[in-house]
Coordinates of N, CA and C in Angstrom, one line a residue:
M1 N 74.4 1.9 -98.5 CA 74.9 2.4 -99.7 C 76.1 1.5 -100.1
K2 N 76.2 1.2 -101.4 CA 77.4 0.5 -101.9 C 78.6 1.4 -101.8
T3 N 79.7 0.9 -101.4 CA 80.9 1.7 -101.2 C 82.0 1.5 -102.2
T4 N 81.8 0.6 -103.1 CA 82.8 0.4 -104.1 C 82.3 0.7 -105.5
L5 N 83.2 1.0 -106.4 CA 82.9 1.4 -107.8 C 83.3 0.4 -108.8
T6 N 82.5 0.3 -109.9 CA 82.9 -0.5 -111.0 C 84.0 0.2 -111.8
A7 N 84.7 -0.5 -112.7 CA 85.8 0.2 -113.5 C 85.2 1.4 -114.3
P8 N 84.1 1.3 -115.0 CA 83.6 2.5 -115.6 C 83.2 3.6 -114.7
E9 N 82.7 3.3 -113.5 CA 82.3 4.3 -112.5 C 83.6 5.0 -112.0
W10 N 84.7 4.3 -111.9 CA 86.0 4.9 -111.5 C 86.4 5.9 -112.6
S11 N 86.2 5.6 -113.8 CA 86.6 6.5 -114.9 C 85.8 7.8 -114.8
V12 N 84.5 7.7 -114.5 CA 83.7 8.9 -114.4 C 84.1 9.7 -113.2
M13 N 84.3 9.0 -112.0 CA 84.7 9.7 -110.8 C 86.0 10.4 -111.0
S14 N 86.9 9.8 -111.7 CA 88.2 10.4 -111.9 C 88.1 11.7 -112.7
A15 N 87.1 11.8 -113.6 CA 86.9 13.0 -114.3 C 86.3 14.1 -113.4
L16 N 85.7 13.7 -112.3 CA 85.1 14.7 -111.4 C 86.0 15.1 -110.2
W17 N 86.8 14.2 -109.7 CA 87.7 14.5 -108.6 C 88.7 15.6 -108.9
G18 N 88.8 16.5 -108.1 CA 89.8 17.6 -108.3 C 89.4 18.7 -109.2
R19 N 88.2 18.7 -109.6 CA 87.6 19.7 -110.5 C 86.4 20.3 -109.9
G20 N 86.0 21.4 -110.4 CA 84.7 22.1 -109.9 C 83.6 21.3 -110.6
P21 N 82.4 21.7 -110.2 CA 81.2 21.1 -110.8 C 81.2 21.2 -112.3
Q22 N 80.8 20.1 -113.0 CA 80.9 20.1 -114.5 C 79.6 19.6 -115.1
S23 N 79.3 20.2 -116.2 CA 78.2 19.7 -117.0 C 78.5 18.3 -117.6
L24 N 77.5 17.7 -118.1 CA 77.7 16.4 -118.8 C 78.8 16.5 -119.9
S25 N 78.7 17.6 -120.6 CA 79.7 17.8 -121.7 C 81.1 18.0 -121.1
G26 N 81.2 18.7 -119.9 CA 82.5 18.8 -119.3 C 83.1 17.5 -118.8
V27 N 82.2 16.6 -118.3 CA 82.6 15.3 -117.8 C 83.2 14.5 -119.0
I28 N 82.5 14.6 -120.1 CA 82.9 13.9 -121.4 C 84.2 14.4 -121.8
A29 N 84.4 15.7 -121.8 CA 85.7 16.3 -122.2 C 86.8 15.9 -121.3
A30 N 86.5 15.9 -120.0 CA 87.5 15.5 -119.0 C 87.9 14.1 -119.1
M31 N 87.0 13.2 -119.5 CA 87.4 11.8 -119.7 C 88.2 11.5 -121.0
G32 N 88.1 12.4 -121.9 CA 88.8 12.3 -123.2 C 88.3 11.2 -124.1
D33 N 89.1 10.8 -125.0 CA 88.6 9.8 -126.1 C 88.8 8.4 -125.7
G34 N 89.3 8.1 -124.5 CA 89.7 6.8 -124.1 C 88.6 5.8 -124.0
V35 N 87.4 6.2 -123.6 CA 86.3 5.2 -123.4 C 85.4 5.0 -124.6
G36 N 85.2 6.0 -125.4 CA 84.4 5.8 -126.6 C 83.0 5.5 -126.4
W37 N 82.4 6.0 -125.3 CA 81.0 5.8 -125.0 C 80.1 6.8 -125.8
S38 N 78.9 6.4 -125.9 CA 77.9 7.3 -126.5 C 77.5 8.3 -125.4
Y39 N 76.9 9.4 -125.8 CA 76.4 10.5 -124.9 C 75.5 9.9 -123.9
T40 N 74.6 9.0 -124.3 CA 73.7 8.4 -123.3 C 74.4 7.5 -122.3
T41 N 75.5 6.9 -122.7 CA 76.2 6.0 -121.7 C 76.8 6.9 -120.6
Y42 N 77.4 8.0 -121.0 CA 77.9 8.9 -120.0 C 76.8 9.4 -119.0
S43 N 75.7 9.7 -119.6 CA 74.6 10.2 -118.8 C 74.1 9.1 -117.9
S44 N 74.0 7.9 -118.4 CA 73.6 6.7 -117.6 C 74.5 6.5 -116.4
Y45 N 75.8 6.5 -116.6 CA 76.8 6.3 -115.5 C 76.7 7.5 -114.5
L46 N 76.5 8.7 -114.9 CA 76.3 9.8 -114.0 C 75.1 9.6 -113.2
N47 N 74.0 9.2 -113.8 CA 72.7 9.0 -113.1 C 72.9 7.8 -112.1
K48 N 73.6 6.8 -112.4 CA 73.8 5.7 -111.5 C 74.6 6.1 -110.3
L49 N 75.7 7.0 -110.5 CA 76.5 7.5 -109.5 C 75.7 8.4 -108.6
V50 N 74.8 9.2 -109.1 CA 73.9 10.0 -108.3 C 73.0 9.1 -107.4
Q51 N 72.4 8.1 -108.0 CA 71.5 7.2 -107.2 C 72.3 6.5 -106.1
K52 N 73.5 6.2 -106.4 CA 74.4 5.4 -105.4 C 74.9 6.4 -104.3
G53 N 74.8 7.7 -104.5 CA 75.2 8.7 -103.5 C 76.7 9.1 -103.7
F54 N 77.3 8.8 -104.8 CA 78.7 9.1 -105.0 C 78.8 10.5 -105.7
V55 N 77.8 10.9 -106.4 CA 77.8 12.2 -107.1 C 76.5 13.0 -106.8
G56 N 76.7 14.3 -106.7 CA 75.6 15.2 -106.6 C 75.6 16.1 -107.8
F57 N 74.5 16.9 -107.9 CA 74.5 17.9 -109.0 C 73.7 19.1 -108.6
D58 N 73.9 20.2 -109.2 CA 73.2 21.4 -109.1 C 72.5 21.7 -110.5
A59 N 71.2 21.9 -110.5 CA 70.5 22.2 -111.7 C 70.6 23.7 -111.9
R60 N 71.1 24.1 -113.1 CA 71.2 25.5 -113.5 C 70.5 25.6 -114.9
G61 N 69.3 26.1 -114.8 CA 68.5 26.1 -116.1 C 68.2 24.7 -116.5
R62 N 68.5 24.3 -117.7 CA 68.3 23.0 -118.2 C 69.5 22.1 -118.0
D63 N 70.6 22.6 -117.5 CA 71.8 21.9 -117.3 C 72.0 21.4 -115.9
K64 N 72.6 20.3 -115.7 CA 73.1 19.8 -114.4 C 74.6 19.9 -114.4
F65 N 75.1 20.3 -113.2 CA 76.5 20.4 -113.0 C 76.8 19.4 -111.9
Y66 N 77.6 18.4 -112.3 CA 77.9 17.3 -111.4 C 79.2 17.5 -110.6
Y67 N 79.2 17.0 -109.4 CA 80.4 17.1 -108.5 C 80.4 15.8 -107.6
P68 N 81.6 15.4 -107.2 CA 81.7 14.2 -106.3 C 81.2 14.5 -104.9
L69 N 80.5 13.5 -104.3 CA 80.1 13.6 -102.9 C 81.1 12.8 -102.0
V70 N 81.9 12.0 -102.7 CA 82.8 11.1 -101.9 C 84.2 11.4 -102.4
E71 N 85.1 11.5 -101.4 CA 86.5 11.8 -101.7 C 87.2 10.6 -102.3
K72 N 88.2 10.8 -103.2 CA 88.9 9.7 -103.8 C 89.5 8.8 -102.8
D73 N 90.2 9.3 -101.8 CA 90.8 8.5 -100.8 C 89.8 7.6 -100.0
A74 N 88.6 8.1 -99.8 CA 87.6 7.2 -99.2 C 87.2 6.1 -100.1
C75 N 87.2 6.3 -101.4 CA 86.8 5.2 -102.3 C 88.0 4.2 -102.4
I76 N 89.2 4.7 -102.4 CA 90.4 3.8 -102.4 C 90.4 3.0 -101.2
E77 N 90.1 3.6 -100.0 CA 90.1 2.8 -98.8 C 89.0 1.7 -98.8
A78 N 87.8 2.1 -99.3 CA 86.7 1.1 -99.4 C 87.0 0.0 -100.4
E79 N 87.7 0.3 -101.5 CA 88.1 -0.8 -102.4 C 89.1 -1.7 -101.7
G80 N 90.1 -1.1 -101.0 CA 91.0 -2.0 -100.3 C 90.4 -2.9 -99.2
K81 N 89.4 -2.3 -98.5 CA 88.7 -3.1 -97.5 C 87.9 -4.2 -98.2
S82 N 87.3 -3.9 -99.3 CA 86.5 -4.9 -100.1 C 87.4 -6.1 -100.5
V83 N 88.6 -5.8 -101.0 CA 89.5 -6.8 -101.4 C 89.9 -7.7 -100.2
I84 N 90.3 -7.0 -99.1 CA 90.8 -7.7 -97.9 C 89.7 -8.6 -97.4
E85 N 88.5 -8.2 -97.4 CA 87.4 -9.0 -96.9 C 87.2 -10.3 -97.7
K86 N 87.6 -10.3 -99.0 CA 87.4 -11.4 -99.9 C 88.5 -12.5 -99.8
I87 N 89.7 -12.1 -99.2 CA 90.8 -13.0 -99.2 C 91.3 -13.2 -97.7
S88 N 92.1 -14.3 -97.6 CA 92.6 -14.6 -96.2 C 93.7 -13.7 -95.9
E89 N 94.1 -13.7 -94.6 CA 95.2 -12.8 -94.1 C 96.5 -13.1 -94.8
E90 N 96.8 -14.3 -95.0 CA 98.1 -14.7 -95.7 C 98.0 -14.2 -97.2
S91 N 96.9 -14.4 -97.8 CA 96.8 -13.9 -99.2 C 96.8 -12.4 -99.3
A92 N 96.3 -11.7 -98.3 CA 96.3 -10.3 -98.2 C 97.8 -9.8 -98.2
K93 N 98.6 -10.4 -97.4 CA 100.0 -10.1 -97.3 C 100.7 -10.3 -98.7
K94 N 100.4 -11.4 -99.3 CA 101.0 -11.7 -100.7 C 100.5 -10.6 -101.7
L95 N 99.2 -10.3 -101.6 CA 98.7 -9.3 -102.5 C 99.4 -7.9 -102.3
L96 N 99.6 -7.5 -101.0 CA 100.3 -6.3 -100.7 C 101.7 -6.3 -101.3
V97 N 102.4 -7.3 -101.0 CA 103.8 -7.4 -101.5 C 103.8 -7.4 -103.0
S98 N 102.9 -8.1 -103.7 CA 102.9 -8.1 -105.1 C 102.6 -6.7 -105.7
M99 N 101.7 -6.0 -105.0 CA 101.3 -4.6 -105.5 C 102.5 -3.7 -105.3
I100 N 103.2 -3.8 -104.2 CA 104.4 -2.9 -104.0 C 105.5 -3.2 -105.0
R101 N 105.6 -4.4 -105.3 CA 106.7 -4.8 -106.4 C 106.3 -4.3 -107.7
E102 N 105.0 -4.3 -108.1 CA 104.5 -4.0 -109.4 C 104.5 -2.5 -109.7
I103 N 104.3 -1.7 -108.7 CA 104.3 -0.2 -109.0 C 105.7 0.4 -108.8
N104 N 105.9 1.4 -109.5 CA 107.2 2.1 -109.4 C 107.1 3.2 -108.4
L105 N 107.6 2.8 -107.2 CA 107.5 3.8 -106.1 C 108.6 4.8 -106.3
S106 N 108.3 6.1 -106.0 CA 109.3 7.1 -106.0 C 110.1 7.0 -104.7
Q107 N 111.2 7.7 -104.6 CA 112.0 7.7 -103.4 C 111.1 8.2 -102.2
D108 N 110.3 9.2 -102.4 CA 109.4 9.8 -101.4 C 108.4 8.7 -101.0
D109 N 107.9 8.0 -101.9 CA 106.9 6.9 -101.6 C 107.6 5.8 -100.8
K110 N 108.8 5.5 -101.1 CA 109.5 4.4 -100.4 C 109.8 4.9 -99.0
K111 N 110.2 6.2 -98.8 CA 110.4 6.7 -97.5 C 109.2 6.7 -96.7
E112 N 108.0 7.1 -97.2 CA 106.8 7.1 -96.5 C 106.4 5.7 -96.1
L113 N 106.6 4.7 -97.0 CA 106.3 3.3 -96.7 C 107.2 2.8 -95.6
R114 N 108.5 3.1 -95.6 CA 109.4 2.7 -94.5 C 108.9 3.3 -93.1
Q115 N 108.4 4.6 -93.2 CA 107.9 5.3 -92.0 C 106.7 4.5 -91.5
L116 N 105.8 4.1 -92.4 CA 104.6 3.4 -92.0 C 105.0 2.1 -91.3
I117 N 105.9 1.4 -91.9 CA 106.3 0.1 -91.4 C 107.0 0.3 -90.0
D118 N 107.8 1.3 -89.9 CA 108.4 1.6 -88.6 C 107.3 2.0 -87.5
E119 N 106.3 2.7 -87.9 CA 105.2 3.1 -87.0 C 104.4 1.8 -86.6
L120 N 104.2 0.9 -87.5 CA 103.4 -0.3 -87.2 C 104.3 -1.2 -86.3
S121 N 105.6 -1.2 -86.6 CA 106.5 -2.0 -85.7 C 106.6 -1.5 -84.3
D122 N 106.6 -0.2 -84.2 CA 106.6 0.4 -82.8 C 105.4 0.1 -82.0
K123 N 104.2 0.1 -82.7 CA 103.0 -0.2 -82.0 C 102.9 -1.7 -81.6
G124 N 103.6 -2.5 -82.3 CA 103.6 -3.9 -81.9 C 104.5 -4.3 -80.7
D125 N 105.4 -3.4 -80.4 CA 106.3 -3.7 -79.3 C 105.7 -3.6 -77.9

């Protein structure tokens, strides 16, 4: 099974994570006006995600109610591993530093990152 998502697939999954099962209309509403897809495009992406094993559905009458089969954190981890596999160890470090600098970390995030660095440092001793 493919473990990474395309950008449009991320958009669909983001509309499913953290919500209960949704009809196609519910997914469209959750995604908002940002993508501007046709009804059939939404349906196509949901069908692709079902085929890939990322999304399941329950049939209720003529409607299908879609829900994620994969947790968001698992997808994020798979994306990270995919990127790391493509680049060297030195480049991975540069990528990580760049990402940390580019995002606006909250004080809690910075504290958590320091704790992780301390944990990793302790394991190396």
